[in-house]
XYZ file of C-alpha atoms in Angstrom:
319
model
C -27.026 -5.415 9.602
C -30.087 -4.663 11.890
C -28.252 -5.859 15.025
C -24.876 -4.321 14.132
C -23.265 -7.802 14.239
C -21.145 -9.318 11.557
C -19.078 -12.510 11.117
C -15.894 -10.412 10.550
C -15.807 -8.703 13.890
C -15.044 -11.815 16.129
C -12.086 -12.498 13.739
C -10.977 -8.886 14.052
C -11.341 -9.039 17.814
C -9.180 -12.177 18.116
C -6.558 -10.682 15.789
C -6.296 -7.515 17.864
C -6.192 -9.556 21.052
C -3.230 -11.469 19.670
C -1.523 -8.263 18.539
C -1.920 -6.796 22.008
C 0.384 -9.553 23.326
C 3.193 -8.676 20.922
C 6.303 -6.605 21.643
C 5.289 -3.792 19.241
C 3.117 -0.721 18.984
C 0.665 -1.202 16.101
C -0.806 1.718 14.174
C -3.709 1.434 11.788
C -4.628 3.514 8.765
C -7.885 3.364 6.799
C -8.507 4.357 3.222
C -9.892 7.884 2.995
C -12.670 9.650 1.055
C -10.430 10.577 -1.776
C -8.978 7.043 -2.300
C -8.636 6.264 -5.958
C -11.773 4.562 -7.493
C -9.477 1.882 -9.090
C -7.098 0.016 -6.834
C -5.114 -2.968 -8.118
C -7.489 -3.250 -11.085
C -10.651 -3.425 -8.969
C -13.518 -0.991 -8.576
C -13.134 0.297 -4.973
C -16.713 1.550 -4.937
C -17.976 -1.890 -5.978
C -16.386 -3.783 -3.074
C -15.876 -1.102 -0.354
C -16.058 -2.227 3.216
C -19.488 -1.541 4.901
C -19.431 1.627 6.864
C -20.812 -0.103 10.035
C -17.977 -2.660 9.952
C -15.394 0.129 9.668
C -17.048 2.045 12.549
C -17.089 -1.119 14.744
C -13.428 -1.802 13.792
C -12.463 1.646 14.837
C -14.341 1.367 18.187
C -12.536 -1.875 18.885
C -9.152 -0.272 18.085
C -9.735 2.388 20.692
C -10.988 -0.112 23.285
C -7.748 -2.097 22.777
C -5.762 1.110 23.154
C -4.432 1.237 19.497
C -4.146 4.460 17.586
C -5.435 4.891 14.014
C -6.531 7.589 11.599
C -8.232 7.893 8.222
C -5.895 8.878 5.363
C -7.142 11.473 2.934
C -6.541 9.044 0.077
C -4.958 5.617 -0.145
C -3.872 3.988 3.148
C -0.790 2.369 1.554
C 0.556 5.800 0.557
C -0.172 7.190 4.003
C 1.696 4.286 5.725
C 4.656 4.744 3.379
C 4.943 8.409 4.405
C 4.738 7.437 8.023
C 7.678 4.979 7.496
C 9.644 7.346 5.405
C 9.449 9.939 8.230
C 10.500 7.363 10.794
C 7.204 7.198 12.697
C 6.823 3.415 12.022
C 9.363 0.639 11.249
C 7.406 -1.557 8.911
C 4.201 -1.663 6.900
C 2.034 -4.715 7.186
C 0.005 -5.244 3.983
C -0.662 -8.020 1.451
C 0.181 -5.518 -1.453
C 3.738 -5.231 -2.811
C 2.805 -2.043 -4.744
C 3.321 -0.220 -1.510
C 6.964 -0.164 -2.395
C 6.088 2.358 -5.082
C 4.752 4.768 -2.528
C 8.161 4.826 -0.788
C 7.865 2.009 1.782
C 11.221 0.494 2.620
C 10.106 -2.538 4.705
C 6.894 -4.439 4.084
C 5.694 -7.505 6.064
C 3.329 -10.155 4.528
C 1.616 -12.877 6.650
C 1.929 -16.378 5.362
C 1.049 -19.867 6.469
C -1.827 -18.862 8.653
C -0.023 -15.793 10.193
C 2.628 -18.088 11.740
C 5.302 -16.828 9.416
C 5.911 -13.593 7.571
C 7.821 -12.648 4.416
C 9.813 -9.403 4.649
C 10.405 -7.219 1.532
C 13.104 -4.616 1.844
C 13.417 -1.829 -0.847
C 17.211 -1.901 -0.316
C 17.419 -5.606 -0.853
C 15.280 -5.419 -4.046
C 17.488 -2.705 -5.447
C 20.751 -4.451 -4.522
C 19.863 -8.093 -5.250
C 17.313 -7.758 -8.047
C 18.871 -4.519 -9.356
C 15.381 -2.932 -9.544
C 15.043 0.794 -9.077
C 11.914 2.784 -8.548
C 11.396 3.363 -12.215
C 11.789 -0.415 -12.950
C 9.096 -1.254 -10.327
C 6.813 1.468 -11.846
C 7.197 -0.109 -15.333
C 6.383 -3.566 -14.008
C 3.284 -2.210 -12.173
C 2.071 -0.337 -15.286
C 2.591 -3.332 -17.596
C 1.042 -5.956 -15.280
C -1.751 -3.827 -13.829
C -5.311 -3.954 -15.186
C -6.365 -1.116 -17.480
C -8.666 1.318 -15.643
C -11.228 1.188 -18.517
C -11.182 -2.370 -19.735
C -9.956 -4.242 -16.661
C -7.492 -6.187 -18.808
C -3.827 -6.561 -18.040
C -1.293 -5.703 -20.638
C 0.953 -8.605 -19.853
C 2.029 -10.944 -17.082
C 4.675 -9.990 -14.549
C 7.363 -12.118 -16.114
C 7.244 -10.231 -19.376
C 7.195 -6.940 -17.522
C 10.265 -7.908 -15.503
C 12.145 -8.818 -18.837
C 11.127 -5.510 -20.412
C 12.728 -3.736 -17.584
C 16.173 -4.623 -18.959
C 15.638 -2.181 -21.844
C 15.459 0.755 -19.360
C 11.949 1.951 -20.214
C 10.888 2.309 -16.601
C 13.747 4.598 -15.707
C 13.326 6.867 -18.745
C 9.603 7.094 -18.105
C 10.105 8.164 -14.474
C 12.761 10.617 -15.412
C 10.453 12.196 -18.014
C 7.523 12.268 -15.598
C 9.414 14.237 -12.936
C 11.291 16.605 -15.289
C 8.938 17.390 -18.173
C 5.934 19.799 -18.502
C 2.709 18.063 -19.259
C 2.669 18.789 -23.067
C 6.312 17.757 -23.287
C 5.630 14.583 -21.305
C 2.770 13.579 -23.590
C 4.931 14.047 -26.647
C 7.628 11.949 -24.943
C 5.132 9.231 -24.106
C 4.022 8.839 -27.685
C 7.653 8.114 -28.802
C 8.277 6.054 -25.724
C 5.251 3.916 -26.433
C 6.443 3.430 -30.107
C 9.866 2.346 -28.753
C 8.192 -0.208 -26.367
C 6.124 -1.694 -29.081
C 9.241 -1.942 -31.425
C 11.068 -3.830 -28.728
C 8.156 -6.122 -28.051
C 8.083 -6.943 -31.827
C 11.884 -7.372 -32.304
C 13.557 -7.956 -28.991
C 16.825 -6.558 -30.456
C 18.977 -7.454 -27.440
C 17.198 -10.763 -26.694
C 16.285 -9.771 -23.202
C 12.677 -10.961 -23.713
C 13.528 -14.284 -25.168
C 10.373 -14.016 -27.231
C 8.620 -11.636 -29.662
C 5.339 -10.246 -28.611
C 3.686 -9.122 -31.807
C 0.124 -9.264 -30.448
C 0.937 -7.282 -27.416
C 2.610 -4.671 -29.464
C -0.333 -4.460 -31.830
C -2.868 -4.061 -29.023
C -0.900 -1.187 -27.511
C -0.264 0.410 -30.820
C -3.467 -0.146 -32.851
C -6.283 -0.339 -30.301
C -5.123 2.884 -28.850
C -5.808 2.142 -25.190
C -4.152 4.696 -22.933
C -0.739 3.260 -22.218
C 0.865 4.011 -19.928
C -2.344 4.569 -17.963
C -2.028 8.181 -16.703
C -4.443 7.403 -13.814
C -2.243 4.675 -12.442
C 0.945 6.748 -13.143
C -0.464 9.649 -11.140
C -1.492 7.462 -8.291
C 2.084 6.498 -7.610
C 3.873 9.727 -8.653
C 1.557 12.225 -6.870
C -0.319 10.276 -4.190
C -2.706 12.124 -1.894
C -1.462 12.016 1.751
C -1.553 14.047 4.854
C 1.668 15.644 3.677
C 0.168 16.786 0.366
C -0.075 20.603 -0.113
C 2.376 21.246 2.679
C 0.198 19.304 5.205
C 1.349 18.262 8.581
C 1.951 14.677 9.967
C -1.203 13.303 11.629
C 0.973 11.963 14.512
C 4.207 12.833 16.356
C 5.040 9.308 17.551
C 3.502 5.853 17.725
C 2.678 4.303 21.041
C -0.397 2.469 22.513
C -2.274 2.213 25.777
C -3.631 -0.539 27.860
C -6.963 -2.089 26.733
C -10.082 -0.822 28.442
C -11.415 -4.140 29.761
C -14.806 -2.615 30.725
C -15.299 -1.237 27.224
C -14.157 -4.526 25.670
C -16.608 -6.477 27.831
C -19.406 -4.255 26.727
C -18.434 -4.441 23.059
C -18.283 -8.228 23.148
C -21.730 -8.338 24.769
C -23.534 -5.710 22.734
C -21.848 -5.772 19.328
C -20.673 -9.409 19.166
C -23.591 -10.919 21.051
C -21.266 -13.155 23.049
C -22.632 -14.866 26.201
C -21.029 -14.089 29.621
C -18.786 -17.185 29.660
C -17.380 -16.312 26.141
C -16.825 -12.687 27.199
C -15.024 -13.813 30.317
C -12.708 -16.140 28.249
C -12.039 -13.325 25.734
C -11.190 -10.840 28.583
C -8.589 -13.275 29.985
C -6.738 -12.993 26.740
C -7.173 -9.185 26.783
C -5.765 -9.150 30.312
C -2.507 -10.649 28.980
C -2.481 -7.836 26.473
C -3.061 -5.225 29.121
C 0.038 -6.502 30.984
C 2.157 -6.355 27.828
C 0.892 -2.825 26.966
C 1.827 -1.644 30.538
C 5.361 -3.082 30.135
C 5.829 -1.472 26.762
C 4.692 1.943 28.136
C 7.295 1.634 30.908
C 9.872 0.687 28.346
C 8.949 3.676 26.138
C 8.875 6.105 29.072
C 12.388 5.295 30.306
C 13.951 6.009 26.974
C 15.795 9.322 27.638
C 15.063 12.258 25.205
C 13.671 10.086 22.488
C 14.051 12.315 19.331
C 10.978 13.010 17.184
C 11.896 12.396 13.540
C 11.997 15.349 11.344
C 9.284 15.725 8.758
C 10.313 14.884 5.192
C 8.348 13.559 2.330
C 9.304 10.285 0.577
C 8.217 11.915 -2.729
C 11.044 14.378 -3.046
C 11.383 13.407 -6.685
C 7.835 12.739 -7.418
C 6.850 16.035 -5.853
C 8.620 17.776 -8.759
C 6.228 16.102 -11.181
C 5.312 18.908 -13.626
C 2.128 17.347 -15.007
């Protein structure tokens, strides 16, 4: 910490160098100051990235010529908005819950970044017959409770419960009812969920979950967790409260080799021969960035996508 060096930064440098060779324009988004304190069942404040590391990361992005911004809230929600408005083609993240924010194409790195898995919202809806409400129910059932940290059930049980339509009715109620009416609905909805868990009347579950129903009913934990529900139905983004998009298009510039050399020497502590080797890779990235800029420039009258929020339905959430 005293030198500003970290073992993460050389890895980040090499990843960015590799990305600079690729036929794409990357755009980076960081979690913002109003990011939820609980993300994917973990306390964000307890494992937040050191500020110095974030600062160095952002300095390196600018040196490589890549654009970025800090979201007001959760980065996944911001990226989903950017994609929904047509500014980006895909979201690269290890988290599938990004689909619930409105992302339509998600890329996961696998096998040491040599391969990727592609998740398409359209394919999930067509092939798996899962709608937004279904995905919401699966997330609520298999997410950790914000108070206890315990999950209600595993993903398999949540997926089977989807067939009873609880996710779709919950979503419809959330976007159409006033708060008091919604809370009254949730009480009855929760009773129905527990009854189905106990009896499995249509044999969709293939098993009766008496203990899970008892925990939900008798121990009176908040279910569905209103905090998690609000995160997905009313996420904070740059578009919230009639805000404006943070960008008008995504492009990137050539790396600044002088700045990169200084960064490698001062922040990474690399000797001159290591810096020279790293800059050889960065030079290849500079050539690719130049070619991409030429390609982008010759596209005649490239239209700027119109602004529209992916939360047209969620934006009507009354509570």
